[in-house]
Amino acid sequence: MSGWLTDRVNRPLLLGTIYIVRSFSFLVLMQVGTSYEMLILFAFIYGIFDYSTVPPTASLAASHLGLKIMGLAMGLISGGHALGGALGSFMGGYLFDLFARYTEMWWAAFGTAVLAGIMVYFVKEDRSRRGLLLSPAN
């Protein structure tokens, strides 16, 4: 669905909205407690919206940087994502040691995702640049 939408709507608007909706999954996570159903709801929401960022991100990288270095760009994005995940894991443990709870970490994750969504709204949409024109999939 995300790939289909990427071809048809404003990509920065789509990606920013995905980030912001994904941020709300952290609010669900903070309410899990001992509820297995809430944990499944969080996993479902986060999983769908986490992987739905790939098509608009790849499309924006291609149109802004060019197809010739898109692979490098996506590799660097993936590497940065992995480093961010490692830092987030470390900070989660560090903050748990300080406060004996994860609440601060979930709020930081929520705020970071909202901030990322807002920042993406400022990316310029330009599909015609570098020869990338909208063509319908068969």
Tab-separated table of C-alpha atoms in Angstrom:
chain	number	residue	atom	x	y	z
A	1	MET	CA	0.000	0.000	0.000
A	2	SER	CA	2.836	2.383	0.819
A	3	GLY	CA	4.513	1.765	-2.531
A	4	TRP	CA	1.234	2.332	-4.326
A	5	LEU	CA	0.667	5.588	-2.439
A	6	THR	CA	4.262	6.685	-3.069
A	7	ASP	CA	3.523	6.694	-6.800
A	8	ARG	CA	0.331	8.717	-6.406
A	9	VAL	CA	0.605	11.283	-3.593
A	10	ASN	CA	3.017	13.901	-2.294
A	11	ARG	CA	5.909	11.778	-0.978
A	12	PRO	CA	7.156	14.071	1.807
A	13	LEU	CA	3.585	14.409	3.066
A	14	LEU	CA	3.176	10.618	2.968
A	15	LEU	CA	6.490	9.910	4.709
A	16	GLY	CA	5.960	12.575	7.366
A	17	THR	CA	2.483	11.250	8.085
A	18	ILE	CA	3.814	7.702	8.353
A	19	TYR	CA	6.424	8.862	10.890
A	20	ILE	CA	3.825	10.701	12.949
A	21	VAL	CA	1.356	7.798	12.920
A	22	ARG	CA	4.231	5.477	13.875
A	23	SER	CA	5.015	7.786	16.792
A	24	PHE	CA	1.571	7.086	18.227
A	25	SER	CA	2.461	3.404	18.442
A	26	PHE	CA	4.790	4.358	21.315
A	27	LEU	CA	1.784	5.759	23.180
A	28	VAL	CA	0.158	2.333	22.762
A	29	LEU	CA	3.352	0.679	24.006
A	30	MET	CA	3.309	2.802	27.161
A	31	GLN	CA	-0.157	1.394	27.925
A	32	VAL	CA	0.760	-2.284	27.470
A	33	GLY	CA	1.319	-3.136	31.136
A	34	THR	CA	0.508	-6.841	31.394
A	35	SER	CA	-1.941	-6.881	28.478
A	36	TYR	CA	-0.870	-9.292	25.762
A	37	GLU	CA	-3.533	-7.844	23.452
A	38	MET	CA	-2.073	-4.331	23.760
A	39	LEU	CA	1.380	-5.715	22.991
A	40	ILE	CA	0.032	-7.353	19.826
A	41	LEU	CA	-1.692	-4.079	18.877
A	42	PHE	CA	1.583	-2.195	19.312
A	43	ALA	CA	3.513	-4.769	17.252
A	44	PHE	CA	0.907	-4.587	14.491
A	45	ILE	CA	0.832	-0.772	14.306
A	46	TYR	CA	4.581	-0.335	14.607
A	47	GLY	CA	5.367	-3.134	12.164
A	48	ILE	CA	3.092	-1.820	9.443
A	49	PHE	CA	4.235	1.766	9.763
A	50	ASP	CA	7.924	0.929	10.237
A	51	TYR	CA	8.224	-0.959	6.945
A	52	SER	CA	5.955	1.435	5.080
A	53	THR	CA	8.674	4.105	5.254
A	54	VAL	CA	10.896	2.277	2.741
A	55	PRO	CA	9.104	3.071	-0.572
A	56	PRO	CA	8.768	6.846	-0.032
A	57	THR	CA	12.302	7.051	1.377
A	58	ALA	CA	13.761	5.184	-1.614
A	59	SER	CA	11.733	7.278	-4.039
A	60	LEU	CA	12.824	10.544	-2.433
A	61	ALA	CA	16.461	9.393	-2.428
A	62	ALA	CA	16.207	8.537	-6.121
A	63	SER	CA	14.631	11.842	-7.106
A	64	HIS	CA	16.834	14.067	-4.946
A	65	LEU	CA	20.173	12.275	-5.283
A	66	GLY	CA	19.797	10.396	-8.559
A	67	LEU	CA	19.468	6.768	-9.531
A	68	LYS	CA	23.228	6.287	-9.911
A	69	ILE	CA	23.900	6.675	-6.189
A	70	MET	CA	20.559	5.501	-4.843
A	71	GLY	CA	22.089	2.212	-3.662
A	72	LEU	CA	24.797	4.049	-1.741
A	73	ALA	CA	22.246	6.448	-0.285
A	74	MET	CA	19.952	3.637	0.869
A	75	GLY	CA	22.953	1.791	2.324
A	76	LEU	CA	23.975	4.854	4.306
A	77	ILE	CA	20.388	5.361	5.444
A	78	SER	CA	20.224	1.710	6.579
A	79	GLY	CA	23.564	2.032	8.366
A	80	GLY	CA	22.430	5.210	10.104
A	81	HIS	CA	19.194	3.481	11.067
A	82	ALA	CA	21.180	0.599	12.604
A	83	LEU	CA	23.416	2.994	14.538
A	84	GLY	CA	20.341	4.869	15.769
A	85	GLY	CA	18.782	1.581	16.857
A	86	ALA	CA	21.942	0.661	18.761
A	87	LEU	CA	22.043	4.075	20.431
A	88	GLY	CA	18.344	3.780	21.291
A	89	SER	CA	18.909	0.364	22.853
A	90	PHE	CA	21.855	1.641	24.860
A	91	MET	CA	19.952	4.716	26.031
A	92	GLY	CA	16.956	2.580	26.977
A	93	GLY	CA	19.176	0.535	29.293
A	94	TYR	CA	20.952	3.603	30.598
A	95	LEU	CA	17.699	5.433	31.366
A	96	PHE	CA	16.283	2.292	32.982
A	97	ASP	CA	19.336	2.173	35.256
A	98	LEU	CA	18.713	5.811	36.198
A	99	PHE	CA	14.933	5.759	36.671
A	100	ALA	CA	13.976	2.050	36.973
A	101	ARG	CA	11.367	2.499	34.229
A	102	TYR	CA	11.243	2.911	30.449
A	103	THR	CA	8.747	5.782	30.339
A	104	GLU	CA	11.358	8.432	29.532
A	105	MET	CA	12.681	6.319	26.652
A	106	TRP	CA	9.234	5.852	25.125
A	107	TRP	CA	8.554	9.586	25.366
A	108	ALA	CA	11.909	10.284	23.705
A	109	ALA	CA	11.031	7.818	20.924
A	110	PHE	CA	7.626	9.440	20.505
A	111	GLY	CA	9.103	12.933	20.349
A	112	THR	CA	11.852	11.916	17.939
A	113	ALA	CA	9.358	10.288	15.561
A	114	VAL	CA	7.088	13.356	15.642
A	115	LEU	CA	10.091	15.615	15.009
A	116	ALA	CA	11.210	13.429	12.074
A	117	GLY	CA	7.706	13.593	10.610
A	118	ILE	CA	7.624	17.369	10.856
A	119	MET	CA	11.103	17.682	9.327
A	120	VAL	CA	10.122	15.538	6.331
A	121	TYR	CA	7.240	17.915	5.570
A	122	PHE	CA	9.906	20.481	4.582
A	123	VAL	CA	11.440	18.245	1.894
A	124	LYS	CA	10.643	19.574	-1.556
A	125	GLU	CA	8.531	17.334	-3.808
A	126	ASP	CA	9.941	17.252	-7.333
A	127	ARG	CA	9.227	14.096	-9.305
A	128	SER	CA	10.379	15.450	-12.656
A	129	ARG	CA	13.929	16.055	-11.471
A	130	ARG	CA	16.664	13.710	-12.747
A	131	GLY	CA	14.368	11.970	-15.202
A	132	LEU	CA	12.030	10.427	-12.657
A	133	LEU	CA	8.563	10.799	-14.059
A	134	LEU	CA	5.433	9.220	-12.693
A	135	SER	CA	4.499	6.163	-14.706
A	136	PRO	CA	1.660	3.891	-13.672
A	137	ALA	CA	2.504	0.322	-12.740
A	138	ASN	CA	0.957	-2.375	-14.924
